[in-house]
Short mmCIF file of C-alpha atoms in Angstrom, two decimals:
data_model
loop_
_atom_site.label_atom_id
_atom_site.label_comp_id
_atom_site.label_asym_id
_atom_site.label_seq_id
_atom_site.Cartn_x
_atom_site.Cartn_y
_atom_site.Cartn_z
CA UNK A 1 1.78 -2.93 -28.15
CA UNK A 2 -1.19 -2.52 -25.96
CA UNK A 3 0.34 -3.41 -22.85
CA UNK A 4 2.54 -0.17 -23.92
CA UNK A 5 -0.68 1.36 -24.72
CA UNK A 6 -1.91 0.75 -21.33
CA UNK A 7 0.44 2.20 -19.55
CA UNK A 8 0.34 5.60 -21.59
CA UNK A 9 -3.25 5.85 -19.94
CA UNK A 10 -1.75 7.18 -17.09
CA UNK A 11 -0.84 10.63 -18.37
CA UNK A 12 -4.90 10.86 -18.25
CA UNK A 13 -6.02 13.31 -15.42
CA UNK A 14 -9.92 12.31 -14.89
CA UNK A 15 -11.67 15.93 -14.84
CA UNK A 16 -14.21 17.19 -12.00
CA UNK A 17 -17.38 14.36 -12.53
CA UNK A 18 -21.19 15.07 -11.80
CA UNK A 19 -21.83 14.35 -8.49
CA UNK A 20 -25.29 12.34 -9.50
CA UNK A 21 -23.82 9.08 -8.79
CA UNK A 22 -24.95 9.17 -5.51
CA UNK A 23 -28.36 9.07 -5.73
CA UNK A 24 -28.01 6.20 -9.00
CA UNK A 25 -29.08 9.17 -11.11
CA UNK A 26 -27.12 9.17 -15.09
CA UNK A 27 -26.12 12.38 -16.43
CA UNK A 28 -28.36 13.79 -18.71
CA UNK A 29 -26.03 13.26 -21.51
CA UNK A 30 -27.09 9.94 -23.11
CA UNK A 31 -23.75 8.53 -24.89
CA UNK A 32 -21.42 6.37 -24.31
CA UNK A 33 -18.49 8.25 -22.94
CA UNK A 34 -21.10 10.08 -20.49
CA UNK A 35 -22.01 6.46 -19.02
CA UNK A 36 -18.53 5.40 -18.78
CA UNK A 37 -17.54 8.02 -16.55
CA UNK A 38 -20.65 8.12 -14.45
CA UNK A 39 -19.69 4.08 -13.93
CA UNK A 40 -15.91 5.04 -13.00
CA UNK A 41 -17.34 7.74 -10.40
CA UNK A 42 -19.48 5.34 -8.92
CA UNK A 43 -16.66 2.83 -8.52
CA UNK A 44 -14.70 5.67 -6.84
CA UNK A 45 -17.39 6.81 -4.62
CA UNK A 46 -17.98 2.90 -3.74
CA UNK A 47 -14.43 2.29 -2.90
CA UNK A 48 -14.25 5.20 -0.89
CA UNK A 49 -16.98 4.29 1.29
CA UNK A 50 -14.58 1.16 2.50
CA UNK A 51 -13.25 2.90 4.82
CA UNK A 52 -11.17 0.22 6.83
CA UNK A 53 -10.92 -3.36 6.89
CA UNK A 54 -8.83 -6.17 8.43
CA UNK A 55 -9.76 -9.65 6.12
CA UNK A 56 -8.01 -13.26 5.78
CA UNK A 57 -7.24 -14.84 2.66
CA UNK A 58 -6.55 -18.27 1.13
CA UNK A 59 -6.70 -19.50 -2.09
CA UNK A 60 -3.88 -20.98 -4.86
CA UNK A 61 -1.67 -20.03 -7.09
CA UNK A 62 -0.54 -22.25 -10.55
CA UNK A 63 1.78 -21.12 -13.12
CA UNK A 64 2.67 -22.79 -16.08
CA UNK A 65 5.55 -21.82 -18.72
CA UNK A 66 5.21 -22.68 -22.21
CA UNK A 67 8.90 -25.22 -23.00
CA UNK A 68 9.97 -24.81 -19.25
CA UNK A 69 8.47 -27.16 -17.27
CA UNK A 70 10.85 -26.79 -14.43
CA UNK A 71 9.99 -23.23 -13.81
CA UNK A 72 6.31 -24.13 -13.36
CA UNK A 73 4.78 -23.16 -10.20
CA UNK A 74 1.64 -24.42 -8.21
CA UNK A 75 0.76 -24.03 -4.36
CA UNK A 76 -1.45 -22.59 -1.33
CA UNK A 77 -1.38 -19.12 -1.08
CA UNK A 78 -2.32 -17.08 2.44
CA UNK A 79 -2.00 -14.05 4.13
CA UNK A 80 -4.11 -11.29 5.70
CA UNK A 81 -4.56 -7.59 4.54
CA UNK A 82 -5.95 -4.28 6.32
CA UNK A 83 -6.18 -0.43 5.59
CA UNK A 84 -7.67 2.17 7.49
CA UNK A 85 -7.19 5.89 5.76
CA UNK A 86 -3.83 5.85 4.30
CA UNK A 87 -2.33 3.12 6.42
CA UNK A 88 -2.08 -0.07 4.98
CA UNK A 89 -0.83 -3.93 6.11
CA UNK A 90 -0.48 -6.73 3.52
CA UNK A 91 1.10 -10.23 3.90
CA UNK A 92 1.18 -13.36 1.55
CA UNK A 93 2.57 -16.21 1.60
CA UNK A 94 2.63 -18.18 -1.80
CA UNK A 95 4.84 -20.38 -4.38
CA UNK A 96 7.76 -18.65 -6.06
CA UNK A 97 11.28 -17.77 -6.94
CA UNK A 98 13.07 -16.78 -3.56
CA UNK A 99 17.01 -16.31 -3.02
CA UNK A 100 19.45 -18.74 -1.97
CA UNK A 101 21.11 -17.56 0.91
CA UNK A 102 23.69 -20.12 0.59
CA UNK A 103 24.70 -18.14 -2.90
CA UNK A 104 25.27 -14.87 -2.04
CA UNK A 105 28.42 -13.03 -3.26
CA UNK A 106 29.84 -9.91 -2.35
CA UNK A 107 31.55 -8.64 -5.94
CA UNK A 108 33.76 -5.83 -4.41
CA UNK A 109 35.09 -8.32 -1.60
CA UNK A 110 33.10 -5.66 0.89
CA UNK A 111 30.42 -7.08 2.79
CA UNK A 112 28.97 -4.04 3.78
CA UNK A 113 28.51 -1.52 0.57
CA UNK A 114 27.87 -2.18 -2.76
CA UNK A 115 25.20 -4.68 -4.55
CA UNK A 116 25.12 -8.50 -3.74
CA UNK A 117 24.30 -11.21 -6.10
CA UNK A 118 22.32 -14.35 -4.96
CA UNK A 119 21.19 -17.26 -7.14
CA UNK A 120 17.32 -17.44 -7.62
CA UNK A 121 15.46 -21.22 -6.64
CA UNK A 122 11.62 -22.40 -6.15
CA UNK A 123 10.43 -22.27 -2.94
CA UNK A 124 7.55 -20.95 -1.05
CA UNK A 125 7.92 -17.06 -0.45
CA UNK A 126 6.39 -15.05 2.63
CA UNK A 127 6.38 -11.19 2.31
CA UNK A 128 5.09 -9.07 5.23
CA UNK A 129 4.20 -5.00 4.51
CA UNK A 130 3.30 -2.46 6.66
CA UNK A 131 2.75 1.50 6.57
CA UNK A 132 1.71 3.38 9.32
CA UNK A 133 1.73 6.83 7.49
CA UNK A 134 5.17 7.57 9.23
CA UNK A 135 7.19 4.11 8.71
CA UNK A 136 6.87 1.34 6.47
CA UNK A 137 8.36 -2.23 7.27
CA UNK A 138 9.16 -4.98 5.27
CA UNK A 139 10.24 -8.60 5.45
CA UNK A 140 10.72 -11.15 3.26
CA UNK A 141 11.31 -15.31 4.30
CA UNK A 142 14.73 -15.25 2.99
CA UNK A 143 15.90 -11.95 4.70
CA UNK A 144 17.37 -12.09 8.34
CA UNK A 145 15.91 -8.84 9.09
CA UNK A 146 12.71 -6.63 9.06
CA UNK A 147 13.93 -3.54 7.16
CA UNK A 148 11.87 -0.50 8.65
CA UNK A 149 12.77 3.03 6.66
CA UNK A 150 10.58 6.23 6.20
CA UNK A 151 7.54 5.88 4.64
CA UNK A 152 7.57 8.57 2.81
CA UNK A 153 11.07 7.60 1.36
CA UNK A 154 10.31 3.91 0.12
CA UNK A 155 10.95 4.22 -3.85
CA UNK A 156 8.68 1.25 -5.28
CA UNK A 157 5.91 -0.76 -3.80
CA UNK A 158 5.91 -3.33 -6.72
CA UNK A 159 7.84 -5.59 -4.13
CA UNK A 160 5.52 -5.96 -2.00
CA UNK A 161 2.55 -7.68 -4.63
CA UNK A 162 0.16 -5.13 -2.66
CA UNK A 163 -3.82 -5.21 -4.08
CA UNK A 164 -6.44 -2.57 -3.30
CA UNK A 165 -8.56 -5.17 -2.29
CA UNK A 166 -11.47 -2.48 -2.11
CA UNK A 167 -11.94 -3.18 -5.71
CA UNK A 168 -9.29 -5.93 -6.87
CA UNK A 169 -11.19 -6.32 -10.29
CA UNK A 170 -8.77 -4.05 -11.35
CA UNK A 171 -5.73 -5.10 -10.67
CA UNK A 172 -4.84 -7.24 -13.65
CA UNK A 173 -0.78 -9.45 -13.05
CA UNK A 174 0.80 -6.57 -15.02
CA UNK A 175 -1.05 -3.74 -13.06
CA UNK A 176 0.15 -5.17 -10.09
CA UNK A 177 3.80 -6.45 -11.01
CA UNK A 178 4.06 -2.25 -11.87
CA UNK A 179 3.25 -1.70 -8.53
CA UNK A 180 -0.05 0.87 -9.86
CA UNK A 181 -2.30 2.19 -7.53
CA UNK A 182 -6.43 2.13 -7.55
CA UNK A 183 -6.25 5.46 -8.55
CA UNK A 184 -4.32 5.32 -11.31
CA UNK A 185 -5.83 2.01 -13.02
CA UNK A 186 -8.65 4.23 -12.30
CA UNK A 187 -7.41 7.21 -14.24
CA UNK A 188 -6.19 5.59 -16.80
CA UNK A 189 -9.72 4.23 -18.16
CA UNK A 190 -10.78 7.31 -18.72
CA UNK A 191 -13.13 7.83 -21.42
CA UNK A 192 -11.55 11.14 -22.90
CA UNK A 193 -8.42 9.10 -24.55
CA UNK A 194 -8.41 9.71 -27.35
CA UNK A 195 -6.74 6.35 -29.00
CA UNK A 196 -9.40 4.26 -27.28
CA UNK A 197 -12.97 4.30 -28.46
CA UNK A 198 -15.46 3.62 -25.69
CA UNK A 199 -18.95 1.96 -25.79
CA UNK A 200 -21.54 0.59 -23.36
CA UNK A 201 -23.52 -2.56 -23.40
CA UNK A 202 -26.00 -3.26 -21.22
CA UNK A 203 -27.22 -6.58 -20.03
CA UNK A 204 -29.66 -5.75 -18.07
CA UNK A 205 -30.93 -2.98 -15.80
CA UNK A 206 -28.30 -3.64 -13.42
CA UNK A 207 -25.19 -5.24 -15.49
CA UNK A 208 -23.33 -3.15 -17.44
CA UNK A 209 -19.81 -3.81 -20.09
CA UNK A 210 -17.45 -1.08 -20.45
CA UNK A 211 -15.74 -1.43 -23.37
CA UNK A 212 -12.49 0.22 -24.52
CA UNK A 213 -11.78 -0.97 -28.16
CA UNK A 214 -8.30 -0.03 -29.81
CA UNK A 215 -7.50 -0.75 -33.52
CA UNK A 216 -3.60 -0.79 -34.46
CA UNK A 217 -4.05 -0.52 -38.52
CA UNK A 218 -0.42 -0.81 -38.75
CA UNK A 219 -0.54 -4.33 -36.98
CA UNK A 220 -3.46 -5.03 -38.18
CA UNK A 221 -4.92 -5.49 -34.75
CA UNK A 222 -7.72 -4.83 -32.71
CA UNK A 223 -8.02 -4.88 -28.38
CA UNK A 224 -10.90 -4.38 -26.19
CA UNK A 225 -11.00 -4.12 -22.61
CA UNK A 226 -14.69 -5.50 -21.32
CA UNK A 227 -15.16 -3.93 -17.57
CA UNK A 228 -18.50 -5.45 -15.98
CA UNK A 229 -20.63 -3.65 -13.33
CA UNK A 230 -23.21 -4.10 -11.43
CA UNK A 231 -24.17 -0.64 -10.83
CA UNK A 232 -27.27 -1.58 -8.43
CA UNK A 233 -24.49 -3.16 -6.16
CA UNK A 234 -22.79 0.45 -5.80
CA UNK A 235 -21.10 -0.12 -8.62
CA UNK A 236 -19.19 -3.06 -7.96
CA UNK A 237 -16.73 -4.36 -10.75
CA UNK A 238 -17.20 -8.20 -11.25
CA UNK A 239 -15.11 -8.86 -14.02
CA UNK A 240 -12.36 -7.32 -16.15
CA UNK A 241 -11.43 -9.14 -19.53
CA UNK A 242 -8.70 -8.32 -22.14
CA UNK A 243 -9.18 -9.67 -25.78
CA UNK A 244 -7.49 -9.47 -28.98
CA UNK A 245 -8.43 -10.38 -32.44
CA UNK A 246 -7.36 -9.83 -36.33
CA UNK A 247 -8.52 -6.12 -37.56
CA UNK A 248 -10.87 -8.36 -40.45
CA UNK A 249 -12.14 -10.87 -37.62
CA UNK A 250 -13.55 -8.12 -35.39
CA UNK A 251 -17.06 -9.02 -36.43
CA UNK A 252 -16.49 -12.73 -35.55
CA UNK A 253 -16.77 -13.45 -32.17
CA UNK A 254 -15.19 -16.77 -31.99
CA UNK A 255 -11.96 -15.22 -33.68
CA UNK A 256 -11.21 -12.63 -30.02
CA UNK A 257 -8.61 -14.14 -27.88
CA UNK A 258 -8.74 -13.85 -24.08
CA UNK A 259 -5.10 -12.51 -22.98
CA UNK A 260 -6.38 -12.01 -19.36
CA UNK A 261 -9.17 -11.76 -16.69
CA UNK A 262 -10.04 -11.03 -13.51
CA UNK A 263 -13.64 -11.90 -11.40
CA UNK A 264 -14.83 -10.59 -8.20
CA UNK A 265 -17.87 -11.96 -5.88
CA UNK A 266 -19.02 -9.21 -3.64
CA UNK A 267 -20.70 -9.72 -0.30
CA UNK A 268 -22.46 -6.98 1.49
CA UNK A 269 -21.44 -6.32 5.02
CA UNK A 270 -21.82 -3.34 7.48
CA UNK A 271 -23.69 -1.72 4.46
CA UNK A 272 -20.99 -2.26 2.14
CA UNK A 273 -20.31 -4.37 -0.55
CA UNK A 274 -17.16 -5.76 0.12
CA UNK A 275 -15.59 -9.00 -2.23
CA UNK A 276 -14.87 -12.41 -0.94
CA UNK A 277 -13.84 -14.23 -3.89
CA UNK A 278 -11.19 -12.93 -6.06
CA UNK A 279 -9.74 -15.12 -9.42
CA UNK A 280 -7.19 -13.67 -11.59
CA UNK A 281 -5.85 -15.57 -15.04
CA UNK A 282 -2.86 -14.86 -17.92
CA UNK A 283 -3.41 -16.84 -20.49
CA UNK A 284 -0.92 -18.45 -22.93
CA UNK A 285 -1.07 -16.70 -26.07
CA UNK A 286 0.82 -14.86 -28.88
CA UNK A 287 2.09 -12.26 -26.16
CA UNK A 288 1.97 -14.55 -22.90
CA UNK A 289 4.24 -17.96 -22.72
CA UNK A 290 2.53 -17.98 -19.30
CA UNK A 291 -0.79 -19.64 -17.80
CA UNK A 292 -1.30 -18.41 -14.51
CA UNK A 293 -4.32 -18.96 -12.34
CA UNK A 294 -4.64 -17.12 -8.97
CA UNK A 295 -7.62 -17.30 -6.56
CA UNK A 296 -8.41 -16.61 -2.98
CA UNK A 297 -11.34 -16.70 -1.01
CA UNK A 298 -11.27 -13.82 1.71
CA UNK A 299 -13.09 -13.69 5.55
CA UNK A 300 -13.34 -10.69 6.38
CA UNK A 301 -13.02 -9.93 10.36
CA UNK A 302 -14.51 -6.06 10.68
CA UNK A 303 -15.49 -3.64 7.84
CA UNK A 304 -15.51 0.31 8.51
CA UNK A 305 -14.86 -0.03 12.22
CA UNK A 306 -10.99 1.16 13.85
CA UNK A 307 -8.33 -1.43 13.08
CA UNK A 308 -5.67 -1.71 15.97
CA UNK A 309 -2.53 0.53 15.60
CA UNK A 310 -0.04 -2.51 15.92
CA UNK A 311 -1.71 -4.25 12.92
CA UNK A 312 0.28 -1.09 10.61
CA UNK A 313 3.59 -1.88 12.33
CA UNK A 314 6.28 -4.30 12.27
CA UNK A 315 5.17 -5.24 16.10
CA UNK A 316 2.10 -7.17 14.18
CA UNK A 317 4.57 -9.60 11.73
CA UNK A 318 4.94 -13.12 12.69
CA UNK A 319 8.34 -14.42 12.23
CA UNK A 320 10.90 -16.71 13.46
CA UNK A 321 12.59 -15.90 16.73
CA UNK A 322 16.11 -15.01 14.90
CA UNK A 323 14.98 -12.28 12.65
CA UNK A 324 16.54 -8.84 13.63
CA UNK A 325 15.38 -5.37 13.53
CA UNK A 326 16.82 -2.55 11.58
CA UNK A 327 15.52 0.95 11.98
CA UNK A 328 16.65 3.26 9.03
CA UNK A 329 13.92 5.80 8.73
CA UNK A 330 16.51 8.82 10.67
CA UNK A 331 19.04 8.21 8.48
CA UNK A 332 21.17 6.20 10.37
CA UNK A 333 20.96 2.30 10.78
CA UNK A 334 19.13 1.55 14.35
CA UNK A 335 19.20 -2.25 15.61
CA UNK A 336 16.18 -2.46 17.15
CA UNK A 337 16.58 -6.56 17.79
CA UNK A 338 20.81 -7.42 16.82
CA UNK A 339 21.22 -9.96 14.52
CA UNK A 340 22.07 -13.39 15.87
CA UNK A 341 26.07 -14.24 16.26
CA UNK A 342 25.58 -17.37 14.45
CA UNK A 343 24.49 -15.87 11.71
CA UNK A 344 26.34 -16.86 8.22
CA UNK A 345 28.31 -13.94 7.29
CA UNK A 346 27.26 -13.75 3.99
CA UNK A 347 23.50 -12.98 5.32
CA UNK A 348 25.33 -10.48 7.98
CA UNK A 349 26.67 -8.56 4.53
CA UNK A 350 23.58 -8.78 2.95
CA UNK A 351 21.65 -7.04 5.86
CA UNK A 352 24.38 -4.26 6.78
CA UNK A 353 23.58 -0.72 7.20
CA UNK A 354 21.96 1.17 5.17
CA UNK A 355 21.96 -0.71 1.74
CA UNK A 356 19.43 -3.11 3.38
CA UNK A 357 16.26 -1.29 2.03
CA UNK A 358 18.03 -1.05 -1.81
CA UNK A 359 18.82 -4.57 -1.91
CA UNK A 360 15.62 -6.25 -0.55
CA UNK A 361 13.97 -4.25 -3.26
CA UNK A 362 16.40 -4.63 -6.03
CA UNK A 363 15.94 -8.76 -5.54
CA UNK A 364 12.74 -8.57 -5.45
CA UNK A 365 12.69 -6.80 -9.02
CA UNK A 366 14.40 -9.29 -10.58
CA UNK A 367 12.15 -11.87 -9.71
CA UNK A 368 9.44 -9.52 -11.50
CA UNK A 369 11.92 -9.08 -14.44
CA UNK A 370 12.53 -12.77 -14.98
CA UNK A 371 8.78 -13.44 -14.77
CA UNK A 372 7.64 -10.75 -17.27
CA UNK A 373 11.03 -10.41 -19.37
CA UNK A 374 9.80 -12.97 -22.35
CA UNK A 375 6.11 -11.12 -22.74
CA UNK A 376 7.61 -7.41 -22.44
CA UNK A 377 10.51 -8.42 -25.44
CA UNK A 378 7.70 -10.02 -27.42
CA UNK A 379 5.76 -6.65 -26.77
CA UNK A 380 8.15 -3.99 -27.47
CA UNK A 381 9.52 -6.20 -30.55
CA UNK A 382 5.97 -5.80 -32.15
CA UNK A 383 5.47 -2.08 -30.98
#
């Protein structure tokens, strides 16, 4: 139920905020709601000033089902990331379901239209992003091709796992299996919901909780959403927890269970806080057969200054020698590089014309469907 909840946030339009934030001056108004928003400005204004970036990242990923031991999951994970305005690169490489090439069936007997079905097995899954502003690119380790199609055509970035990494406190596993943008995890917290009551606790001078507290009487249920900030390190989110508890437990605090939670380190470089550790957790609970832990550690190699052109193009991905090159973003299918001639022909089908684009992203959904299907039933079967 408040997963749905969550996701009705984003029909929130955040209205025109004091500009006071700058200077690390609060509104006049002293409540809650006032300090909330002043706090969400000043994360805005701070991620803003991150202009461009080109970082490194390693870290781990471990996954563990509750009764299915064999779909566990546990490995490195890698990849680099950049932005610079609106352009944007992303790459990771990590433990997961991938297709089985070896599987793939045609069901109309036509290699070249129509949907193709593929078995799913474990593996370890590189996906390579790019968006220049004009064309984005995509590859993924079990496709023989980088897919390249109009940028401002692409239908659904939840394929490519992309994080804002200007301020990935925010991007809890469900906010980025729905593929939501800064801005909109942004708009959705703000204070003037009106099925969320706000408050403000403050550590210290410096350290601040944002809380968003909803009660569901009819479920006897109460959530809270506990955003930290450090608003003498422009602003800079350090943690993001979501708890539930009983509606008659609210006053105990041993009774709130953790469903999930994210933590940020922030460095400062080139004036700027930027983070270098990033650790996000599920926990196994009433709504979550899953226990996930993902971390990284990031190196950041320039902050604010002009990141190269090629980094935003397909020219930039490193992959095997064999992978084609299929241009679709004028309508027509372009082979940049031809496919090999030895090439299975059940790959060939899978990467003909202009169906490539739908099917890498329709496979790549229902790895996101199988991962979430058990907590969204549980959800929606409580709603």
């Amino acid at each position: 139920m408040r997963y749905l909840l969550f996701i009705l946030l984003l029909i929130i339009f955040i209205t025109d905020v004091q500009t006071s934030f700058a200077q690390n001056v609060l509104p006049e108004q002293d409540d809650d709601a006032a300090e909330i928003e002043f706090c969400l400005s000043g994360i805005r204004e701070h991620c803003q000033s991150l202009k461009s970036g080109l970082a490194t990242y390693q870290g781990s990923l471990n996954m563990e089902v509750r009764g299915e031991p064999e779909n566990n999951l546990s490995g490195a994970v890698s990849g680099i990331l950049a932005f610079d305005g609106t352009k944007v690169r992303f790459d990771v490489t990590r433990p997961g379901w991938t297709v089985d090439s070896k599987t793939i069936e045609h069901p109309l007997g036509n290699q070249t239209v129509g949907n193709a079905t593929a078995k799913m097995k474990q593996g370890t899954l590189t996906k390579r992003f790019s968006d220049d502003g004009s064309k984005i690119a995509i590859w993924q380790s079990f496709q023989p091709l980088i897919a390249i199609g109009k940028a401002s055509s692409f239908p659904d970035r939840r394929v490519t796992e992309y994080i804002d990494y200007r301020c990935p406190t925010l991007f809890d596993i469900y906010s980025v299996n729905m593929g939501y943008s800064l801005d909109q995890i942004l708009d959705k917290l703000d204070p003037d919901h009106a099925l969320s009551v706000v408050s403000v606790e403050k550590k210290s001078e410096s350290i601040w909780n944002l809380i968003w507290t909803y009660t569901d009487t009819e479920h006897d249920e109460v959530t809270r959403w506990i955003l930290t900030v450090d608003v003498q390190k422009d602003f800079s989110p350090t943690k993001f927890l979501c708890e539930s508890t009983r509606l008659q437990d609210v006053q105990d605090d041993s009774s709130w269970i953790p469903e999930w939670e994210n933590t940020t380190t922030w460095k400062k470089e080139s004036e700027v806080w930027v983070p270098v550790h990033v650790e996000r957790k599920l926990f196994m609970g009433p709504y979550s057969g899953t226990n996930e832990v993902f971390t990284v550690d990031l190196e950041w190699q320039s902050v604010n200054e002009p990141v190269a052109d090629d980094v935003f193009t397909y020219a930039d991905f490193d992959v095997p020698d064999n992978i084609a090159i299929q241009d679709t973003s004028s309508g027509e299918a372009v082979w940049i590089k031809p496919l090999p001639a030895n090439l299975p022909q059940s790959e060939r089908g899978l990467s003909s014309n202009s169906t490539t684009m739908a099917i890498l992203i329709g496979l790549n959904l229902l790895v996101l469907l199988l991962i979430g299907i058990w907590y969204l039933r549980k959800r929606m079967l409580h709603a």
